XYZ file of C-alpha atoms in Angstrom:
258
model
C -157.121 -41.749 -99.187
C -160.344 -41.194 -97.239
C -158.399 -40.462 -94.054
C -156.193 -37.940 -95.883
C -159.284 -36.258 -97.336
C -160.829 -35.999 -93.882
C -157.622 -34.444 -92.545
C -157.471 -31.802 -95.253
C -161.151 -30.948 -95.434
C -162.331 -31.404 -91.881
C -165.316 -29.156 -91.155
C -166.451 -27.804 -87.808
C -170.229 -28.353 -87.646
C -170.599 -27.702 -83.905
C -172.497 -24.416 -84.501
C -174.891 -26.176 -86.866
C -175.508 -28.824 -84.253
C -176.036 -26.220 -81.498
C -178.073 -23.600 -83.341
C -179.960 -25.666 -85.909
C -179.887 -29.129 -84.465
C -178.457 -30.364 -87.771
C -176.158 -33.311 -88.213
C -175.116 -35.193 -91.382
C -177.106 -38.328 -92.148
C -174.275 -39.990 -94.137
C -170.606 -40.597 -93.452
C -168.092 -41.249 -96.201
C -166.383 -43.926 -94.146
C -169.715 -45.698 -93.688
C -171.036 -45.153 -97.223
C -167.904 -45.950 -99.238
C -167.968 -49.731 -98.556
C -171.571 -49.879 -99.785
C -170.610 -47.923 -102.922
C -167.722 -50.286 -103.618
C -169.958 -53.303 -103.049
C -172.514 -51.962 -105.530
C -169.752 -51.289 -108.056
C -168.359 -54.807 -107.728
C -171.804 -56.405 -107.899
C -172.680 -54.876 -111.281
C -169.922 -52.628 -112.708
C -171.710 -51.904 -115.985
C -174.984 -50.868 -114.324
C -173.102 -48.762 -111.758
C -171.274 -46.877 -114.517
C -174.496 -46.376 -116.477
C -176.361 -45.112 -113.390
C -173.584 -42.595 -112.724
C -173.443 -41.485 -116.388
C -169.982 -42.954 -116.996
C -168.672 -44.987 -119.922
C -169.684 -48.604 -119.217
C -167.207 -49.952 -121.793
C -164.354 -49.126 -119.407
C -165.422 -51.868 -116.983
C -166.783 -54.325 -119.549
C -163.725 -56.508 -118.958
C -164.220 -56.740 -115.196
C -164.207 -60.198 -113.647
C -167.904 -60.082 -112.808
C -168.827 -59.024 -116.335
C -166.668 -61.736 -117.879
C -168.304 -64.315 -115.630
C -171.744 -63.164 -116.766
C -170.660 -63.317 -120.398
C -169.499 -66.909 -119.935
C -172.787 -67.798 -118.249
C -174.768 -66.206 -121.088
C -172.945 -68.142 -123.796
C -175.363 -70.332 -125.745
C -174.869 -74.113 -125.785
C -173.402 -75.794 -128.881
C -176.865 -76.869 -130.045
C -178.256 -73.319 -129.889
C -179.630 -72.057 -133.237
C -177.279 -69.048 -133.212
C -174.203 -71.272 -132.834
C -175.467 -73.654 -135.492
C -176.036 -70.705 -137.820
C -172.419 -69.635 -137.305
C -171.201 -73.167 -138.068
C -173.275 -73.188 -141.253
C -171.926 -69.786 -142.302
C -168.336 -70.905 -141.649
C -168.853 -74.032 -143.743
C -170.280 -71.937 -146.583
C -167.370 -69.481 -146.397
C -164.904 -72.360 -146.419
C -166.524 -73.806 -149.532
C -166.582 -70.423 -151.266
C -162.890 -69.683 -150.590
C -161.294 -72.981 -151.574
C -159.608 -71.035 -154.360
C -157.225 -69.529 -151.799
C -155.885 -72.964 -150.839
C -155.686 -73.942 -154.511
C -153.671 -70.780 -155.139
C -151.278 -71.746 -152.352
C -150.922 -75.214 -153.890
C -149.968 -73.541 -157.183
C -147.442 -71.363 -155.360
C -146.032 -74.469 -153.677
C -145.626 -76.144 -157.066
C -143.764 -73.084 -158.283
C -141.446 -73.307 -155.286
C -140.603 -76.888 -156.289
C -139.351 -75.872 -159.740
C -138.126 -72.337 -159.026
C -134.572 -73.353 -157.978
C -134.023 -74.745 -161.483
C -135.523 -71.619 -163.072
C -133.215 -69.343 -161.063
C -130.171 -71.545 -161.628
C -129.537 -72.022 -157.929
C -127.817 -75.346 -158.651
C -125.578 -73.783 -161.319
C -121.988 -72.702 -160.655
C -121.486 -69.109 -159.555
C -118.854 -66.963 -161.209
C -116.219 -65.029 -159.264
C -117.701 -62.267 -157.174
C -116.587 -60.239 -154.127
C -117.729 -61.704 -150.802
C -120.551 -59.746 -149.137
C -120.047 -57.942 -145.861
C -121.147 -60.286 -143.071
C -120.039 -58.303 -140.019
C -116.577 -59.863 -140.182
C -117.829 -63.468 -140.337
C -116.621 -65.808 -143.044
C -119.417 -67.112 -145.282
C -119.635 -70.478 -147.059
C -118.981 -70.507 -150.809
C -121.759 -68.890 -152.883
C -122.538 -72.177 -154.680
C -123.205 -73.847 -151.325
C -125.364 -70.980 -150.094
C -127.488 -71.117 -153.242
C -127.874 -74.894 -152.950
C -129.047 -74.493 -149.361
C -131.627 -71.949 -150.497
C -132.737 -74.246 -153.325
C -133.390 -77.154 -150.965
C -135.130 -74.773 -148.565
C -137.444 -73.552 -151.332
C -138.298 -77.096 -152.389
C -138.995 -78.170 -148.799
C -141.140 -75.081 -148.283
C -143.051 -75.893 -151.464
C -143.752 -79.430 -150.257
C -144.919 -78.053 -146.888
C -147.243 -75.489 -148.481
C -148.768 -78.117 -150.792
C -149.319 -80.660 -148.008
C -150.786 -78.156 -145.563
C -152.997 -76.556 -148.217
C -154.385 -79.978 -149.184
C -155.117 -80.565 -145.512
C -156.882 -77.192 -145.334
C -158.937 -78.114 -148.401
C -160.221 -81.303 -146.828
C -161.345 -79.807 -143.538
C -160.912 -76.395 -141.900
C -158.584 -76.606 -138.914
C -157.537 -73.592 -136.894
C -153.836 -74.505 -136.766
C -153.334 -75.275 -140.470
C -153.562 -71.657 -141.781
C -151.091 -70.517 -139.137
C -148.688 -73.298 -140.147
C -148.952 -72.236 -143.798
C -148.374 -68.610 -142.802
C -145.290 -69.671 -140.832
C -143.877 -71.269 -143.990
C -144.606 -68.005 -145.805
C -142.667 -66.073 -143.169
C -139.733 -68.438 -143.650
C -139.837 -67.798 -147.416
C -139.490 -64.074 -146.702
C -136.365 -64.571 -144.605
C -134.725 -67.574 -146.308
C -132.783 -65.526 -148.930
C -131.394 -63.382 -146.122
C -130.519 -66.358 -143.927
C -128.578 -68.109 -146.698
C -127.045 -64.946 -148.198
C -128.123 -65.931 -151.712
C -126.412 -64.416 -154.728
C -129.594 -64.656 -156.846
C -131.540 -61.413 -156.920
C -134.381 -63.186 -158.734
C -134.768 -65.729 -155.932
C -134.630 -62.901 -153.403
C -137.403 -60.894 -155.094
C -139.684 -63.796 -155.985
C -139.396 -65.399 -152.545
C -140.546 -62.102 -151.075
C -143.578 -62.068 -153.381
C -144.400 -65.767 -152.927
C -144.046 -65.589 -149.141
C -146.365 -62.590 -148.974
C -149.007 -64.261 -151.140
C -148.831 -67.484 -149.125
C -149.499 -65.549 -145.918
C -152.363 -63.584 -147.500
C -154.106 -66.659 -148.908
C -153.618 -68.599 -145.672
C -154.865 -66.234 -142.967
C -156.408 -63.163 -144.599
C -159.032 -64.814 -146.794
C -162.250 -65.693 -144.896
C -162.892 -67.589 -142.763
C -159.948 -66.217 -140.803
C -158.493 -68.523 -138.146
C -158.555 -67.684 -134.459
C -162.113 -66.313 -134.287
C -164.371 -68.048 -131.788
C -167.909 -69.005 -132.711
C -169.217 -66.914 -129.813
C -167.499 -63.813 -131.183
C -168.895 -64.443 -134.650
C -172.396 -64.958 -133.251
C -172.271 -61.732 -131.233
C -173.662 -58.630 -132.977
C -171.229 -56.361 -131.104
C -167.927 -55.474 -132.752
C -166.354 -53.839 -129.670
C -164.428 -56.272 -127.438
C -164.851 -56.336 -123.680
C -163.010 -53.536 -121.923
C -162.768 -51.369 -125.053
C -164.651 -48.220 -125.985
C -163.958 -48.739 -129.727
C -163.156 -51.587 -132.079
C -159.395 -52.067 -132.560
C -160.038 -54.178 -135.685
C -161.880 -51.605 -137.768
C -160.448 -50.577 -141.115
C -159.791 -47.113 -139.705
C -157.311 -48.754 -137.330
C -155.905 -51.222 -139.856
C -155.262 -49.110 -142.946
C -152.495 -46.867 -141.468
C -150.695 -49.890 -140.000
C -150.869 -51.797 -143.296
C -149.630 -48.756 -145.223
C -146.686 -48.254 -142.869
C -145.890 -51.975 -143.055
C -145.645 -51.779 -146.851
C -143.433 -48.699 -146.609
C -141.124 -50.483 -144.182
C -141.039 -53.603 -146.358
C -140.129 -51.714 -149.527
C -137.484 -49.611 -147.774
C -135.870 -52.639 -146.127
C -135.868 -54.613 -149.360
């Protein structure tokens, strides 16, 4: 690129040399490597010195290395304060796991409330893209056993989450909630009540598992940092301004699809 620029904008300074004795003190070919070296050495400072947005290069390799080096040790007061705050949040939000246990208990008895084990009267077979479906009684029984197994899983995992916070347990509970959302569709149930309630129960299980503080997946370093803008970003992608439209559109899509 430098060679092309020299070709297009080559200047004849012979008269300046002859008449004024002037010659340039800097050459782009000689100065550019030093500029690049200064940029690589400290990208953030280079952008600030040149009145550019330093957040653009906050995710550079050098900056990330400095961030890792600046991380406090596990016995640092800031990290210990985060651990204490997480323990307090966990103790204050045990109700969410208790709510999931109650939802799991409901899933154990719901097949009997919906009559999923009862015989199904004559009804036209649903359109399944030309594929033959099992009898409706069998499909409902499959859904009933799926709901009971999901209830056992939610209860067991929620009890485990009550005893001690583990990062993988909320995600496992949320995965069971996702299965509850899709199970009536997978088994082609004939029960509209099971279809509607499984949608509600699955949504609540996910909310109580991963949306109630302390949320899983957040590192202690991120919680201890006062900044809310991640490296390499000029704004926070997790602000409510960013979340609210996505959540609203998700609800619209859910209601339309259901």
